[in-house]
Short mmCIF file of N, CA and C in Angstrom, two decimals:
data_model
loop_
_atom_site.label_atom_id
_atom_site.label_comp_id
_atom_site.label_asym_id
_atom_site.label_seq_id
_atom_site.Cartn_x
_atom_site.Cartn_y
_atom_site.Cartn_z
N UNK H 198 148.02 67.16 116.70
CA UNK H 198 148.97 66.96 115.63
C UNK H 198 148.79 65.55 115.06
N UNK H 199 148.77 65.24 113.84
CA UNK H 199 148.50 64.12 113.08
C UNK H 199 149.62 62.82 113.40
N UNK H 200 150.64 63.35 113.20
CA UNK H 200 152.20 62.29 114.02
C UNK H 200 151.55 62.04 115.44
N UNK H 201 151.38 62.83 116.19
CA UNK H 201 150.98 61.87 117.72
C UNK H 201 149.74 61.08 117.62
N UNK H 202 148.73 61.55 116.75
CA UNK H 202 147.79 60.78 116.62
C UNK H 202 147.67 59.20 116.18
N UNK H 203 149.04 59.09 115.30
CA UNK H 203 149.66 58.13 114.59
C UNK H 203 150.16 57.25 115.81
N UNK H 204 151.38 58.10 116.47
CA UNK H 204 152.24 57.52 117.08
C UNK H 204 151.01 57.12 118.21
N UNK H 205 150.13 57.78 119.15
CA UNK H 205 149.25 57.18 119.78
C UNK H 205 148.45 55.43 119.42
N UNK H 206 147.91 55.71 118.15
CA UNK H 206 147.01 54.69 117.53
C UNK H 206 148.21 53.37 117.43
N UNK H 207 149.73 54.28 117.27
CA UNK H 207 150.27 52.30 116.91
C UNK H 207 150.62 52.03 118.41
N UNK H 208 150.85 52.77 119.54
CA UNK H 208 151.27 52.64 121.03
C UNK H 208 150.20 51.52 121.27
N UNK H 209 148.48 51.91 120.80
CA UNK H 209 147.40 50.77 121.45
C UNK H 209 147.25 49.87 120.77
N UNK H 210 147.46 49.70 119.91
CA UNK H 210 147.53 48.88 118.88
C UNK H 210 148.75 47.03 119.36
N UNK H 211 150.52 47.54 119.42
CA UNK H 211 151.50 47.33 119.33
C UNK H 211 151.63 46.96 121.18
N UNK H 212 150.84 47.32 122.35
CA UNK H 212 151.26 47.54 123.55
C UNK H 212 150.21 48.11 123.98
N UNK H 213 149.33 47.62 124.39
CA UNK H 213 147.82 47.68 125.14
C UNK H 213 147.44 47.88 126.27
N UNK H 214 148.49 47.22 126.79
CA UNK H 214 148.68 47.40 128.76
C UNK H 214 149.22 48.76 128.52
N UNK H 215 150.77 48.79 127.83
CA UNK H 215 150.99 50.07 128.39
C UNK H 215 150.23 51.65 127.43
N UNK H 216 149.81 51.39 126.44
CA UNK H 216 148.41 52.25 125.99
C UNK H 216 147.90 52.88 127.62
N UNK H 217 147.78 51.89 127.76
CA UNK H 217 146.66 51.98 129.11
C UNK H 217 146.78 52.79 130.19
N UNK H 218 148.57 52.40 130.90
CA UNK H 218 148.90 52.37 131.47
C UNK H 218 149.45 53.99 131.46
N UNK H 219 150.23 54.26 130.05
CA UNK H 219 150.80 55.72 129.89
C UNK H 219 149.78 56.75 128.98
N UNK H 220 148.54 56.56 129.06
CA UNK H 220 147.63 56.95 128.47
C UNK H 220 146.44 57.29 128.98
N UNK H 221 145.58 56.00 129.20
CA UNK H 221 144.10 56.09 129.66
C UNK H 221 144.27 56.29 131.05
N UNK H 222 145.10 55.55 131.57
CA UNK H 222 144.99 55.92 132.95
C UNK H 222 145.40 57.17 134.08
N UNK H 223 146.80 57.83 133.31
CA UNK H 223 146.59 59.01 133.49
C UNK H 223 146.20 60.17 133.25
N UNK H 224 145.30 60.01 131.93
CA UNK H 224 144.29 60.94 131.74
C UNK H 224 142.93 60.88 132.54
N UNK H 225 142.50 59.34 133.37
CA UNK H 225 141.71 59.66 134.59
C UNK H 225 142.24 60.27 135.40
N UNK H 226 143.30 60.19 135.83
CA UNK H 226 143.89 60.56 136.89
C UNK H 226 144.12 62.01 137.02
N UNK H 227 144.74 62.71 135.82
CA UNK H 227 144.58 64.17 135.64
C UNK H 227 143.08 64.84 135.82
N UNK H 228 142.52 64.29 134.63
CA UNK H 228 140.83 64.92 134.72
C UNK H 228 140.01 64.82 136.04
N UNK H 229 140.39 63.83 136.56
CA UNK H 229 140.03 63.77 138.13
C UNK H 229 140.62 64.85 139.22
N UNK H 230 142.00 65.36 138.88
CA UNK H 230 142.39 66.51 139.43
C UNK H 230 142.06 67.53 139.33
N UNK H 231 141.74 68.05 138.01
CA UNK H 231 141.25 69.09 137.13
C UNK H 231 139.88 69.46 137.90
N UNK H 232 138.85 68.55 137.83
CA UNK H 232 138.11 68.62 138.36
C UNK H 232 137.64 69.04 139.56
N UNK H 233 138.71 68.20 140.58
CA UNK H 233 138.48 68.50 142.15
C UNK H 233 139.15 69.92 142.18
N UNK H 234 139.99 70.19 141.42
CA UNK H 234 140.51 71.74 141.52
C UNK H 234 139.73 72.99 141.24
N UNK H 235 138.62 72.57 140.16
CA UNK H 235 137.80 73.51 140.10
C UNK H 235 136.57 73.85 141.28
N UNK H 236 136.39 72.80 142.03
CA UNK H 236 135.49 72.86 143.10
C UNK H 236 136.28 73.83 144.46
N UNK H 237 137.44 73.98 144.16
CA UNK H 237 138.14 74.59 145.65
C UNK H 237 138.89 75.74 144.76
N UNK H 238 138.88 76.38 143.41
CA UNK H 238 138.94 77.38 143.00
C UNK H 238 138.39 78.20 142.04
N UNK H 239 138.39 79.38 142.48
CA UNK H 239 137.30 79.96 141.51
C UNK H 239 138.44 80.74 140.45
N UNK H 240 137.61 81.08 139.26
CA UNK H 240 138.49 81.78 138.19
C UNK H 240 139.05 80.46 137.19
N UNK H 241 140.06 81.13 136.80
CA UNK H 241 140.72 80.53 135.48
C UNK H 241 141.54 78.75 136.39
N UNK H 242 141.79 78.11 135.85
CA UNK H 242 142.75 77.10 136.02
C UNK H 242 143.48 76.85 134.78
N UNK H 243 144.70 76.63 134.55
CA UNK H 243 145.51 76.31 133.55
C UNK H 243 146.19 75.13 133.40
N UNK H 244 146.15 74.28 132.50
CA UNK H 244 146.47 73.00 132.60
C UNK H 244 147.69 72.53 131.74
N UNK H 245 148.81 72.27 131.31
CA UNK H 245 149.34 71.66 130.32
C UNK H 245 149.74 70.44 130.15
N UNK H 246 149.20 70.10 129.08
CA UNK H 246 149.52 68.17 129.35
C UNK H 246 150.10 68.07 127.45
N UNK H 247 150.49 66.93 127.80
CA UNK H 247 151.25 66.83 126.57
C UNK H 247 149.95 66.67 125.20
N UNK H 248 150.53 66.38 124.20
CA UNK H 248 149.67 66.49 122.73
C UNK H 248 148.90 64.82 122.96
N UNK H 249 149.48 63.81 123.54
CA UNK H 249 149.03 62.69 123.23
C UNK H 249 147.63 62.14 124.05
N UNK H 250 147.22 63.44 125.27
CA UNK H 250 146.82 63.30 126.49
C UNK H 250 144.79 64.01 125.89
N UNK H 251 145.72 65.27 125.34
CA UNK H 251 144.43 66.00 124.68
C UNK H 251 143.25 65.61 124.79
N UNK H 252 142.84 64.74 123.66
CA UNK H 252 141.61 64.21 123.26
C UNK H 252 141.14 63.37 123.98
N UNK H 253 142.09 62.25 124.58
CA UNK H 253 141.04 62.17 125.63
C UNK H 253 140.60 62.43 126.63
N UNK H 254 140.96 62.86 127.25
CA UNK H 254 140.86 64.20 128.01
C UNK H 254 139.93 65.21 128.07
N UNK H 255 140.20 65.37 126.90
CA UNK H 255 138.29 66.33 126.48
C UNK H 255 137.08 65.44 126.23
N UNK H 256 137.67 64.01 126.07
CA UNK H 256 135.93 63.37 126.19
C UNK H 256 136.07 62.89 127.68
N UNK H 257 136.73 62.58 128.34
CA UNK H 257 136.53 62.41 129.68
C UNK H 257 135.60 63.58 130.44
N UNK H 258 136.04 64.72 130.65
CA UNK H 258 135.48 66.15 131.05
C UNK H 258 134.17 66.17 130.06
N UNK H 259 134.14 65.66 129.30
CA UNK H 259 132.78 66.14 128.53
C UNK H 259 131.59 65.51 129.13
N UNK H 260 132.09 64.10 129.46
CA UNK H 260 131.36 62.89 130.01
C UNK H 260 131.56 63.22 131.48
N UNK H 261 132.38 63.73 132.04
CA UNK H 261 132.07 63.46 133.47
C UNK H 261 131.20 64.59 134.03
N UNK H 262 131.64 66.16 132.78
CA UNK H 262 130.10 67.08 132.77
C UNK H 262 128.74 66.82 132.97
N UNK H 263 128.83 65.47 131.68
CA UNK H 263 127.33 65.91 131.20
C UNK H 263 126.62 64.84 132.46
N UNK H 264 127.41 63.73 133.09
CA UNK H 264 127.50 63.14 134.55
C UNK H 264 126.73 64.24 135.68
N UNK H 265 127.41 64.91 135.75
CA UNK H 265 127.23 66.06 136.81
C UNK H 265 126.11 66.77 136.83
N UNK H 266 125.79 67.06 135.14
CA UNK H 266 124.63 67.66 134.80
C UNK H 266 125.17 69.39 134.94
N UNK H 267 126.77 69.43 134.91
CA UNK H 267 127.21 70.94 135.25
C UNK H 267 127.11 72.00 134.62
N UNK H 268 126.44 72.85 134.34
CA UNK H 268 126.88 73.70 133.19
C UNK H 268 127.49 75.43 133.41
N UNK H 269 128.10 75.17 134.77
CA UNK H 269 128.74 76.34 135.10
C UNK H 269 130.32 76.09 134.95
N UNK H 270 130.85 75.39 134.13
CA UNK H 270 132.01 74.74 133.90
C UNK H 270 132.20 75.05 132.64
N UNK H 271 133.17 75.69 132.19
CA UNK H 271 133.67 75.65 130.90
C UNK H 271 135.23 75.38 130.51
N UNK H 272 135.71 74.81 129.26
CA UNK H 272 136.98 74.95 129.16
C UNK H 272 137.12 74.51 128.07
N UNK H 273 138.21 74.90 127.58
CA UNK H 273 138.75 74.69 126.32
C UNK H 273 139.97 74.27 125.39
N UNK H 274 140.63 73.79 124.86
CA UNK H 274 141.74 72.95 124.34
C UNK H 274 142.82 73.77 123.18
N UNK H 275 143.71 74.22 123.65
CA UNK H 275 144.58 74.73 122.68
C UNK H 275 145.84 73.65 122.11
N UNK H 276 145.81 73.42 120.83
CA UNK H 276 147.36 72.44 120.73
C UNK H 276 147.74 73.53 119.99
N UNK H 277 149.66 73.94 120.43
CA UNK H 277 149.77 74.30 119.63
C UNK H 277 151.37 73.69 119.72
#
C-alpha cells in the first residue's frame, strides 16, 4: 500500500535507530524463522506480517535463497 510505503520512508528518514530497530531488524529475525521452519516442515507454511514488513522481507528471502543456491523453495507475497 502506497500510505505505508510513505509512512515507512518518513519512520527512516525522521528515526533511524528505531527504522532499524521496528523494521530491519525484525524482518531478520522473522525471515530467519521462516526459514528454519521450512527445513523441519514439509508442505505449505503461512506467514502474516504486517504491510510495512513485506518488502523487505521478500528481498531478504530472495538473497538468503540465492545464498543457499536453493531452488526447491518457493513463496509468494499477497498484500491485501
Amino acid at each position: 500500500d502506497e500510505t505505508v510505503v510513505k509512512m515507512i520512508g518518513i519512520l527512516k528518514k525522521e528515526t533511524p535507530i528505531l527504522y532499524k530497530i521496528l523494521i530491519e531488524d525484525r524482518n531478520e529475525y522473522m525471515v530467519k524463522r521462516i526459514l528454519d521452519l521450512r527445513l523441519k516442515h514439509e508442505g505449505y507454511i503461512l506467514v502474516v506480517v504486517g504491510a510495512g514488513h513485506v518488502e523487505g522481507m521478500e528481498e531478504l528471502i530472495k538473497k538468503e535463497l540465492k545464498l543457499l543456491n536453493n531452488t526447491n523453495f518457493s513463496f509468494s507475497f499477497v498484500v491485501e
